[in-house]
Amino acid sequence: MSRPSLRLPRVLPQHGSSTPGIAPLLPLLPLLLLLPLQAGATCPCQDPALCQPLRNRPNFEVFVFDVGGKTWKSYDWSQITTVALFGKYDSELMCYAHAKGARVVLKGDVSLQDIIDPNFRTSWIAQQVDLAKTQYMDGINIDIEQEVNCSTPEYDALTALVQETADAFHHEIEGSQVTFDVAWSPKCIDRRCYNYTGIADACDFLFVMSYDEQSQVWSECVAAANAPYNQTLTAYDDYIKMGINPKKLVMGLPWYGYDYTCLTLSEDSAGHFHQVWYDNPKSISLKATYTQTQGLRGVGMWNADCLDYSGDATAKQQTEEMWKALKPKL
Ligand SMILES: *[C@@H]1O[C@H](CO)[C@@H](O)[C@H](O)[C@H]1NC(C)=O
Ligand SMILES: *[C@@H]1O[C@H](CO)[C@@H](O)[C@H](O)[C@H]1NC(C)=O
Ligand SMILES: *[C@@H]1O[C@H](CO)[C@@H](O)[C@H](O)[C@H]1NC(C)=O
């Protein structure tokens, strides 16, 4: 943030049409001409080296979703290896993450009908690469939670999209990371039938969203855990049995739960009784340990901003315990 005035000329050419802005642009011309001489001058970090993409290869991933705001300042940065920015881009976060050796990646979402057209894919991917470069980011997390049926054009187009995105990013941004979010089980959860092995081969790893596991209850709906232990782990065995290398799987943990209003606990219940299901440090810790014993790539969570970072003494202790639980205990 040391020279904010220099950020202006960078933005103008990016956003296309210069016609309406010719007159206001003129005073900036000397600055524009200077730019090539001042490599890194537009980097928003105090240390321009922090605008370089990361090249380290962590042994164990701790993959964090950030949904905006400033609570990221209270994350446990000693563990984080990647932050996926699902909120607004925050250059301060980018500089901070890079200083801590953590990658910062874009959110990628696109309509599956559009990507059947290879030309559309190419231009979409070029846009994402440009955006990542402009924002000094280290890759993209593709989060397409749309229905796909097997043997459809969308099915193959999705695999192609991931392959082409990974190829473009890896080529254009050295050390960059391309990942893809999948449901908790490979059994067509919520009609998302994807080519899991093809997608896993194509990208750096899959983020497995091991939560919302009651979404497929078609019979009587009875309150239950968001991410039951056995069901969660069995689904990893399913992914691995398909031929996906455990090193391509990051376990996504829920840092949120569900509050069910009991319908018939007693005759006059009227919403007074609730069942609340959530993961606590103990259940998180058991799952994190599984990632280690099975040789998975790492852990992560939806989302890092769910915890209470207010600084209140009890909250502070509980928040610390949630972060600590990510460290596998062997
Ligand atoms: C997938 O197939 C089902 C059943 O044939 C159909 O109802 C649904 O609309 C299809 N979904 C998509 C996205 O094509
Ligand atoms: C999945 O994708 C791979 C790589 O593109 C391809 O070789 C394989 O045939 C696909 N599998 C199915 C079932 O379409
Ligand atoms: C979970 O799996 C273990 C080992 O297969 C089994 O012993 C245990 O009873 C299961 N627990 C539940 C709640 O299903």
Tab-separated table of C-alpha atoms and ligand atoms in Angstrom:
chain	number	residue	atom	x	y	z
A	1	MET	CA	0.000	0.000	0.000
A	2	SER	CA	3.050	2.245	-0.026
A	3	ARG	CA	2.292	3.917	-3.365
A	4	PRO	CA	-1.461	3.718	-3.898
A	5	SER	CA	-1.462	6.338	-6.648
A	6	LEU	CA	0.429	3.982	-8.913
A	7	ARG	CA	-2.330	1.413	-8.797
A	8	LEU	CA	-4.594	3.563	-10.946
A	9	PRO	CA	-2.882	3.227	-14.319
A	10	ARG	CA	-2.795	-0.509	-13.887
A	11	VAL	CA	-6.544	-0.708	-13.571
A	12	LEU	CA	-7.480	1.534	-16.484
A	13	PRO	CA	-6.135	-0.533	-19.379
A	14	GLN	CA	-7.503	-3.700	-17.748
A	15	HIS	CA	-11.082	-2.599	-17.939
A	16	GLY	CA	-11.101	-2.206	-21.673
A	17	SER	CA	-12.780	0.727	-23.340
A	18	SER	CA	-10.464	3.679	-23.192
A	19	THR	CA	-12.582	5.818	-25.530
A	20	PRO	CA	-14.685	7.651	-22.942
A	21	GLY	CA	-11.624	8.175	-20.811
A	22	ILE	CA	-9.140	9.626	-23.288
A	23	ALA	CA	-8.995	13.075	-21.759
A	24	PRO	CA	-8.649	11.918	-18.137
A	25	LEU	CA	-6.044	9.394	-19.252
A	26	LEU	CA	-3.688	12.021	-20.667
A	27	PRO	CA	-2.269	13.238	-17.366
A	28	LEU	CA	-1.495	9.647	-16.485
A	29	LEU	CA	0.605	8.994	-19.554
A	30	PRO	CA	3.912	9.867	-17.923
A	31	LEU	CA	3.113	7.342	-15.230
A	32	LEU	CA	2.209	4.696	-17.749
A	33	LEU	CA	5.511	5.194	-19.494
A	34	LEU	CA	7.353	4.876	-16.236
A	35	LEU	CA	5.737	1.591	-15.334
A	36	PRO	CA	8.033	-0.765	-17.246
A	37	LEU	CA	11.004	0.769	-15.473
A	38	GLN	CA	9.488	0.165	-12.077
A	39	ALA	CA	8.890	-3.540	-12.075
A	40	GLY	CA	6.712	-4.428	-9.138
A	41	ALA	CA	5.659	-0.848	-8.528
A	42	THR	CA	2.006	-1.841	-8.616
A	43	CYS	CA	2.471	-4.638	-6.115
A	44	PRO	CA	0.261	-3.765	-3.142
A	45	CYS	CA	2.587	-5.443	-0.630
A	46	GLN	CA	5.236	-3.468	1.250
A	47	ASP	CA	7.771	-6.056	0.161
A	48	PRO	CA	7.412	-6.518	-3.628
A	49	ALA	CA	8.787	-10.056	-3.273
A	50	LEU	CA	5.447	-10.983	-1.684
A	51	CYS	CA	3.765	-10.529	-5.054
A	52	GLN	CA	5.617	-13.538	-6.416
A	53	PRO	CA	3.563	-16.711	-6.703
A	54	LEU	CA	4.596	-19.392	-4.210
A	55	ARG	CA	6.546	-22.421	-5.327
A	56	ASN	CA	6.851	-24.414	-2.115
A	57	ARG	CA	5.289	-27.875	-2.015
A	58	PRO	CA	3.882	-28.544	1.455
A	59	ASN	CA	3.815	-32.169	2.621
A	60	PHE	CA	0.475	-31.666	4.313
A	61	GLU	CA	-2.175	-29.238	3.048
A	62	VAL	CA	-4.324	-27.141	5.341
A	63	PHE	CA	-6.803	-25.710	2.858
A	64	VAL	CA	-8.896	-22.844	4.185
A	65	PHE	CA	-11.961	-21.158	2.710
A	66	ASP	CA	-12.218	-17.468	3.524
A	67	VAL	CA	-15.586	-15.817	2.923
A	68	GLY	CA	-14.597	-12.202	3.460
A	69	GLY	CA	-14.205	-9.742	6.285
A	70	LYS	CA	-11.102	-9.331	8.370
A	71	THR	CA	-11.252	-12.284	10.765
A	72	TRP	CA	-8.480	-13.866	8.695
A	73	LYS	CA	-6.125	-11.855	10.853
A	74	SER	CA	-6.938	-14.278	13.689
A	75	TYR	CA	-6.493	-17.536	11.713
A	76	ASP	CA	-3.786	-19.954	12.821
A	77	TRP	CA	-1.335	-19.074	10.066
A	78	SER	CA	1.265	-21.495	11.404
A	79	GLN	CA	-0.791	-24.263	9.765
A	80	ILE	CA	-2.379	-22.774	6.654
A	81	THR	CA	-0.976	-23.730	3.262
A	82	THR	CA	-3.760	-22.415	0.970
A	83	VAL	CA	-6.528	-19.843	1.312
A	84	ALA	CA	-9.366	-19.907	-1.214
A	85	LEU	CA	-10.911	-16.445	-1.422
A	86	PHE	CA	-14.674	-16.911	-1.678
A	87	GLY	CA	-15.348	-13.383	-0.457
A	88	LYS	CA	-14.107	-10.150	-1.979
A	89	TYR	CA	-10.490	-10.002	-3.083
A	90	ASP	CA	-8.354	-8.543	-0.311
A	91	SER	CA	-4.818	-7.552	-1.283
A	92	GLU	CA	-3.854	-7.214	2.372
A	93	LEU	CA	-4.776	-10.863	2.892
A	94	MET	CA	-2.780	-11.853	-0.206
A	95	CYS	CA	0.363	-10.078	1.066
A	96	TYR	CA	-0.092	-11.556	4.540
A	97	ALA	CA	-0.670	-15.106	3.276
A	98	HIS	CA	2.404	-14.923	1.035
A	99	ALA	CA	4.462	-13.677	3.973
A	100	LYS	CA	3.316	-16.811	5.838
A	101	GLY	CA	4.101	-19.095	2.893
A	102	ALA	CA	0.427	-19.766	2.112
A	103	ARG	CA	-1.049	-19.795	-1.398
A	104	VAL	CA	-4.040	-17.645	-2.240
A	105	VAL	CA	-6.433	-18.976	-4.869
A	106	LEU	CA	-9.452	-17.767	-6.805
A	107	LYS	CA	-12.919	-19.220	-6.739
A	108	GLY	CA	-13.890	-20.655	-10.118
A	109	ASP	CA	-17.523	-21.148	-11.054
A	110	VAL	CA	-19.067	-21.315	-14.508
A	111	SER	CA	-22.258	-22.602	-16.103
A	112	LEU	CA	-21.850	-26.175	-17.338
A	113	GLN	CA	-23.993	-25.514	-20.383
A	114	ASP	CA	-21.564	-22.798	-21.495
A	115	ILE	CA	-18.425	-24.905	-21.157
A	116	ILE	CA	-19.584	-27.479	-23.688
A	117	ASP	CA	-18.229	-25.000	-26.234
A	118	PRO	CA	-14.407	-25.390	-26.306
A	119	ASN	CA	-13.981	-21.746	-27.357
A	120	PHE	CA	-15.967	-20.607	-24.368
A	121	ARG	CA	-13.750	-22.737	-22.107
A	122	THR	CA	-10.620	-21.228	-23.593
A	123	SER	CA	-11.759	-17.665	-23.032
A	124	TRP	CA	-13.105	-18.383	-19.543
A	125	ILE	CA	-9.778	-19.948	-18.567
A	126	ALA	CA	-7.810	-17.024	-20.033
A	127	GLN	CA	-9.907	-14.639	-17.927
A	128	GLN	CA	-9.211	-16.612	-14.756
A	129	VAL	CA	-5.485	-16.713	-15.432
A	130	ASP	CA	-5.459	-12.956	-16.078
A	131	LEU	CA	-7.387	-12.266	-12.908
A	132	ALA	CA	-5.050	-14.450	-10.860
A	133	LYS	CA	-2.013	-12.665	-12.320
A	134	THR	CA	-3.465	-9.191	-11.774
A	135	GLN	CA	-4.178	-10.073	-8.148
A	136	TYR	CA	-0.893	-11.940	-7.579
A	137	MET	CA	-2.669	-15.171	-6.790
A	138	ASP	CA	-1.452	-18.759	-6.889
A	139	GLY	CA	-4.205	-20.721	-8.562
A	140	ILE	CA	-7.888	-21.507	-8.559
A	141	ASN	CA	-10.366	-23.679	-6.685
A	142	ILE	CA	-13.093	-24.806	-9.063
A	143	ASP	CA	-16.405	-25.060	-7.256
A	144	ILE	CA	-19.050	-26.310	-9.659
A	145	GLU	CA	-21.802	-27.777	-7.558
A	146	GLN	CA	-24.122	-28.385	-10.488
A	147	GLU	CA	-26.004	-31.483	-11.554
A	148	VAL	CA	-24.369	-33.585	-14.235
A	149	ASN	CA	-25.584	-36.891	-15.663
A	150	CYS	CA	-23.207	-39.560	-16.944
A	151	SER	CA	-22.743	-39.833	-20.730
A	152	THR	CA	-23.726	-36.231	-21.415
A	153	PRO	CA	-21.749	-33.465	-23.140
A	154	GLU	CA	-21.504	-31.669	-19.757
A	155	TYR	CA	-19.844	-34.719	-18.189
A	156	ASP	CA	-16.918	-34.694	-20.636
A	157	ALA	CA	-16.800	-30.899	-20.860
A	158	LEU	CA	-16.299	-30.646	-17.106
A	159	THR	CA	-13.328	-33.005	-17.142
A	160	ALA	CA	-11.918	-31.066	-20.106
A	161	LEU	CA	-12.426	-27.772	-18.270
A	162	VAL	CA	-10.436	-28.969	-15.264
A	163	GLN	CA	-7.672	-30.389	-17.482
A	164	GLU	CA	-7.393	-27.223	-19.569
A	165	THR	CA	-7.555	-24.950	-16.517
A	166	ALA	CA	-4.781	-26.892	-14.819
A	167	ASP	CA	-2.632	-26.859	-17.972
A	168	ALA	CA	-3.092	-23.102	-18.443
A	169	PHE	CA	-2.415	-22.165	-14.816
A	170	HIS	CA	0.596	-24.442	-14.460
A	171	HIS	CA	2.024	-23.027	-17.674
A	172	GLU	CA	1.303	-19.352	-16.947
A	173	ILE	CA	1.926	-19.179	-13.193
A	174	GLU	CA	4.812	-21.291	-11.991
A	175	GLY	CA	4.001	-23.342	-8.900
A	176	SER	CA	0.293	-22.588	-9.161
A	177	GLN	CA	-2.364	-24.867	-7.761
A	178	VAL	CA	-5.617	-25.980	-9.416
A	179	THR	CA	-8.122	-27.856	-7.275
A	180	PHE	CA	-11.696	-29.070	-7.597
A	181	ASP	CA	-14.470	-29.437	-5.004
A	182	VAL	CA	-16.379	-32.718	-4.912
A	183	ALA	CA	-19.236	-33.981	-2.747
A	184	TRP	CA	-18.575	-36.166	0.312
A	185	SER	CA	-19.073	-39.395	-1.683
A	186	PRO	CA	-18.439	-40.312	-5.343
A	187	LYS	CA	-21.893	-41.886	-5.630
A	188	CYS	CA	-23.604	-39.099	-7.594
A	189	ILE	CA	-24.508	-37.040	-4.514
A	190	ASP	CA	-27.254	-34.538	-5.330
A	191	ARG	CA	-27.119	-35.759	-8.960
A	192	ARG	CA	-23.547	-34.590	-9.347
A	193	CYS	CA	-22.185	-37.442	-11.428
A	194	TYR	CA	-18.686	-36.375	-12.388
A	195	ASN	CA	-15.734	-38.175	-13.901
A	196	TYR	CA	-13.984	-38.264	-10.519
A	197	THR	CA	-10.898	-40.156	-11.635
A	198	GLY	CA	-10.479	-38.014	-14.742
A	199	ILE	CA	-10.845	-34.804	-12.741
A	200	ALA	CA	-8.503	-36.004	-9.979
A	201	ASP	CA	-5.845	-36.892	-12.570
A	202	ALA	CA	-6.228	-33.523	-14.242
A	203	CYS	CA	-5.844	-31.247	-11.214
A	204	ASP	CA	-3.559	-30.980	-8.196
A	205	PHE	CA	-6.094	-32.403	-5.758
A	206	LEU	CA	-9.772	-32.728	-4.911
A	207	PHE	CA	-11.252	-30.926	-1.937
A	208	VAL	CA	-13.823	-33.415	-0.639
A	209	MET	CA	-16.728	-31.593	0.976
A	210	SER	CA	-17.342	-34.053	3.821
A	211	TYR	CA	-20.431	-32.320	5.138
A	212	ASP	CA	-24.127	-31.842	4.347
A	213	GLU	CA	-24.244	-35.626	4.339
A	214	GLN	CA	-27.972	-35.727	5.056
A	215	SER	CA	-28.830	-34.127	1.703
A	216	GLN	CA	-29.824	-37.492	0.229
A	217	VAL	CA	-32.336	-38.626	2.800
A	218	TRP	CA	-35.405	-39.463	0.704
A	219	SER	CA	-37.272	-41.337	3.432
A	220	GLU	CA	-38.477	-39.778	6.679
A	221	CYS	CA	-36.094	-36.988	7.638
A	222	VAL	CA	-34.675	-37.514	11.100
A	223	ALA	CA	-32.090	-35.172	12.590
A	224	ALA	CA	-28.562	-36.581	12.323
A	225	ALA	CA	-24.933	-35.548	12.187
A	226	ASN	CA	-23.824	-33.154	9.435
A	227	ALA	CA	-20.776	-35.375	8.806
A	228	PRO	CA	-21.089	-38.740	10.602
A	229	TYR	CA	-17.699	-40.289	11.315
A	230	ASN	CA	-18.174	-43.705	9.728
A	231	GLN	CA	-20.073	-42.471	6.702
A	232	THR	CA	-17.439	-39.788	6.109
A	233	LEU	CA	-14.522	-42.207	6.218
A	234	THR	CA	-16.270	-44.923	4.201
A	235	ALA	CA	-16.701	-42.434	1.370
A	236	TYR	CA	-12.906	-41.833	1.267
A	237	ASP	CA	-12.458	-45.579	0.899
A	238	ASP	CA	-14.884	-45.344	-2.041
A	239	TYR	CA	-12.842	-42.592	-3.701
A	240	ILE	CA	-9.632	-44.567	-3.157
A	241	LYS	CA	-11.149	-47.826	-4.457
A	242	MET	CA	-12.024	-46.026	-7.716
A	243	GLY	CA	-8.300	-45.614	-8.211
A	244	ILE	CA	-7.825	-42.094	-6.886
A	245	ASN	CA	-4.499	-41.655	-5.146
A	246	PRO	CA	-5.009	-40.624	-1.477
A	247	LYS	CA	-2.512	-37.826	-2.142
A	248	LYS	CA	-5.136	-36.296	-4.430
A	249	LEU	CA	-7.677	-36.008	-1.607
A	250	VAL	CA	-7.997	-33.206	0.931
A	251	MET	CA	-10.614	-33.823	3.608
A	252	GLY	CA	-13.020	-30.911	3.973
A	253	LEU	CA	-14.418	-30.600	7.497
A	254	PRO	CA	-17.519	-28.697	8.563
A	255	TRP	CA	-16.947	-25.799	10.905
A	256	TYR	CA	-20.701	-25.336	11.104
A	257	GLY	CA	-23.673	-27.457	12.115
A	258	TYR	CA	-27.432	-27.775	11.926
A	259	ASP	CA	-30.080	-26.749	14.404
A	260	TYR	CA	-33.195	-28.928	14.031
A	261	THR	CA	-36.478	-27.946	15.629
A	262	CYS	CA	-38.065	-31.057	17.130
A	263	LEU	CA	-41.549	-31.673	15.761
A	264	THR	CA	-42.962	-34.237	18.149
A	265	LEU	CA	-40.780	-34.420	21.237
A	266	SER	CA	-43.804	-33.739	23.387
A	267	GLU	CA	-47.410	-32.876	22.584
A	268	ASP	CA	-47.019	-29.125	23.154
A	269	SER	CA	-43.468	-28.863	21.952
A	270	ALA	CA	-44.149	-25.908	19.554
A	271	GLY	CA	-40.534	-25.404	18.595
A	272	HIS	CA	-39.185	-25.269	22.124
A	273	PHE	CA	-36.979	-28.325	21.696
A	274	HIS	CA	-34.007	-28.443	19.371
A	275	GLN	CA	-31.400	-30.963	18.320
A	276	VAL	CA	-28.133	-29.366	17.293
A	277	TRP	CA	-25.496	-31.339	15.407
A	278	TYR	CA	-22.008	-30.040	14.807
A	279	ASP	CA	-18.387	-31.162	14.779
A	280	ASN	CA	-16.328	-30.288	17.823
A	281	PRO	CA	-12.554	-30.431	18.370
A	282	LYS	CA	-12.797	-34.110	19.309
A	283	SER	CA	-14.602	-35.223	16.118
A	284	ILE	CA	-12.424	-32.932	13.982
A	285	SER	CA	-9.328	-34.393	15.567
A	286	LEU	CA	-10.423	-37.998	14.883
A	287	LYS	CA	-11.006	-37.172	11.226
A	288	ALA	CA	-7.747	-35.255	10.893
A	289	THR	CA	-5.925	-38.257	12.302
A	290	TYR	CA	-7.560	-40.470	9.669
A	291	THR	CA	-6.159	-38.226	6.934
A	292	GLN	CA	-2.705	-38.977	8.252
A	293	THR	CA	-3.119	-42.736	8.712
A	294	GLN	CA	-4.598	-43.064	5.194
A	295	GLY	CA	-1.970	-40.783	3.674
A	296	LEU	CA	-4.420	-38.169	2.400
A	297	ARG	CA	-3.071	-34.861	1.071
A	298	GLY	CA	-4.435	-32.813	3.968
A	299	VAL	CA	-7.422	-31.235	5.641
A	300	GLY	CA	-9.450	-28.090	5.210
A	301	MET	CA	-12.726	-26.593	6.300
A	302	TRP	CA	-15.852	-24.782	5.243
A	303	ASN	CA	-15.251	-22.207	6.444
A	304	ALA	CA	-12.548	-20.544	8.478
A	305	ASP	CA	-14.755	-17.561	9.346
A	306	CYS	CA	-17.376	-19.661	11.161
A	307	LEU	CA	-15.490	-19.515	14.445
A	308	ASP	CA	-15.834	-16.778	17.032
A	309	TYR	CA	-12.768	-14.545	16.801
A	310	SER	CA	-14.213	-11.836	19.046
A	311	GLY	CA	-11.508	-12.344	21.652
A	312	ASP	CA	-13.953	-13.188	24.436
A	313	ALA	CA	-12.046	-15.556	26.766
A	314	THR	CA	-14.223	-18.660	26.246
A	315	ALA	CA	-14.523	-18.085	22.515
A	316	LYS	CA	-10.786	-17.604	22.246
A	317	GLN	CA	-10.086	-20.931	23.920
A	318	GLN	CA	-12.652	-22.839	21.838
A	319	THR	CA	-11.461	-21.239	18.612
A	320	GLU	CA	-7.892	-22.211	19.423
A	321	GLU	CA	-8.988	-25.785	20.084
A	322	MET	CA	-10.756	-25.993	16.717
A	323	TRP	CA	-7.594	-24.937	14.907
A	324	LYS	CA	-5.402	-27.259	16.988
A	325	ALA	CA	-7.686	-30.197	16.200
A	326	LEU	CA	-6.560	-30.002	12.551
A	327	LYS	CA	-3.143	-31.305	13.553
A	328	PRO	CA	-3.210	-35.091	13.248
A	329	LYS	CA	-2.398	-36.869	16.524
A	330	LEU	CA	-0.453	-40.027	15.871
B	1	LIG	C1	-30.334	-35.748	-15.350
B	1	LIG	O1	-31.238	-36.813	-15.588
B	1	LIG	C2	-32.458	-36.728	-14.855
B	1	LIG	C3	-33.236	-38.004	-15.073
B	1	LIG	O2	-33.276	-38.355	-16.420
B	1	LIG	C4	-33.214	-35.471	-15.302
B	1	LIG	O3	-34.427	-35.341	-14.591
B	1	LIG	C5	-32.331	-34.267	-15.049
B	1	LIG	O4	-32.947	-33.096	-15.531
B	1	LIG	C6	-30.968	-34.419	-15.701
B	1	LIG	N1	-30.120	-33.327	-15.252
B	1	LIG	C7	-29.339	-32.629	-16.067
B	1	LIG	C8	-28.554	-31.526	-15.476
B	1	LIG	O5	-29.239	-32.889	-17.254
B	2	LIG	C1	-12.705	-39.811	-17.477
B	2	LIG	O1	-11.728	-38.942	-17.992
B	2	LIG	C2	-10.585	-39.579	-18.497
B	2	LIG	C3	-9.590	-38.488	-18.893
B	2	LIG	O2	-10.181	-37.602	-19.782
B	2	LIG	C4	-10.990	-40.465	-19.669
B	2	LIG	O3	-9.846	-41.152	-20.164
B	2	LIG	C5	-12.021	-41.467	-19.183
B	2	LIG	O4	-12.484	-42.244	-20.272
B	2	LIG	C6	-13.205	-40.748	-18.566
B	2	LIG	N1	-14.099	-41.717	-17.966
B	2	LIG	C7	-15.361	-41.840	-18.348
B	2	LIG	C8	-16.174	-42.862	-17.625
B	2	LIG	O5	-15.835	-41.156	-19.238
B	3	LIG	C1	-18.178	-47.491	12.711
B	3	LIG	O1	-17.314	-48.451	12.137
B	3	LIG	C2	-16.641	-49.263	13.093
B	3	LIG	C3	-15.630	-50.115	12.363
B	3	LIG	O2	-16.144	-50.607	11.177
B	3	LIG	C4	-17.689	-50.095	13.865
B	3	LIG	O3	-17.039	-50.895	14.807
B	3	LIG	C5	-18.657	-49.140	14.531
B	3	LIG	O4	-19.668	-49.871	15.162
B	3	LIG	C6	-19.254	-48.179	13.522
B	3	LIG	N1	-20.025	-47.183	14.263
B	3	LIG	C7	-21.220	-46.778	13.887
B	3	LIG	C8	-21.849	-45.744	14.723
B	3	LIG	O5	-21.760	-47.216	12.881
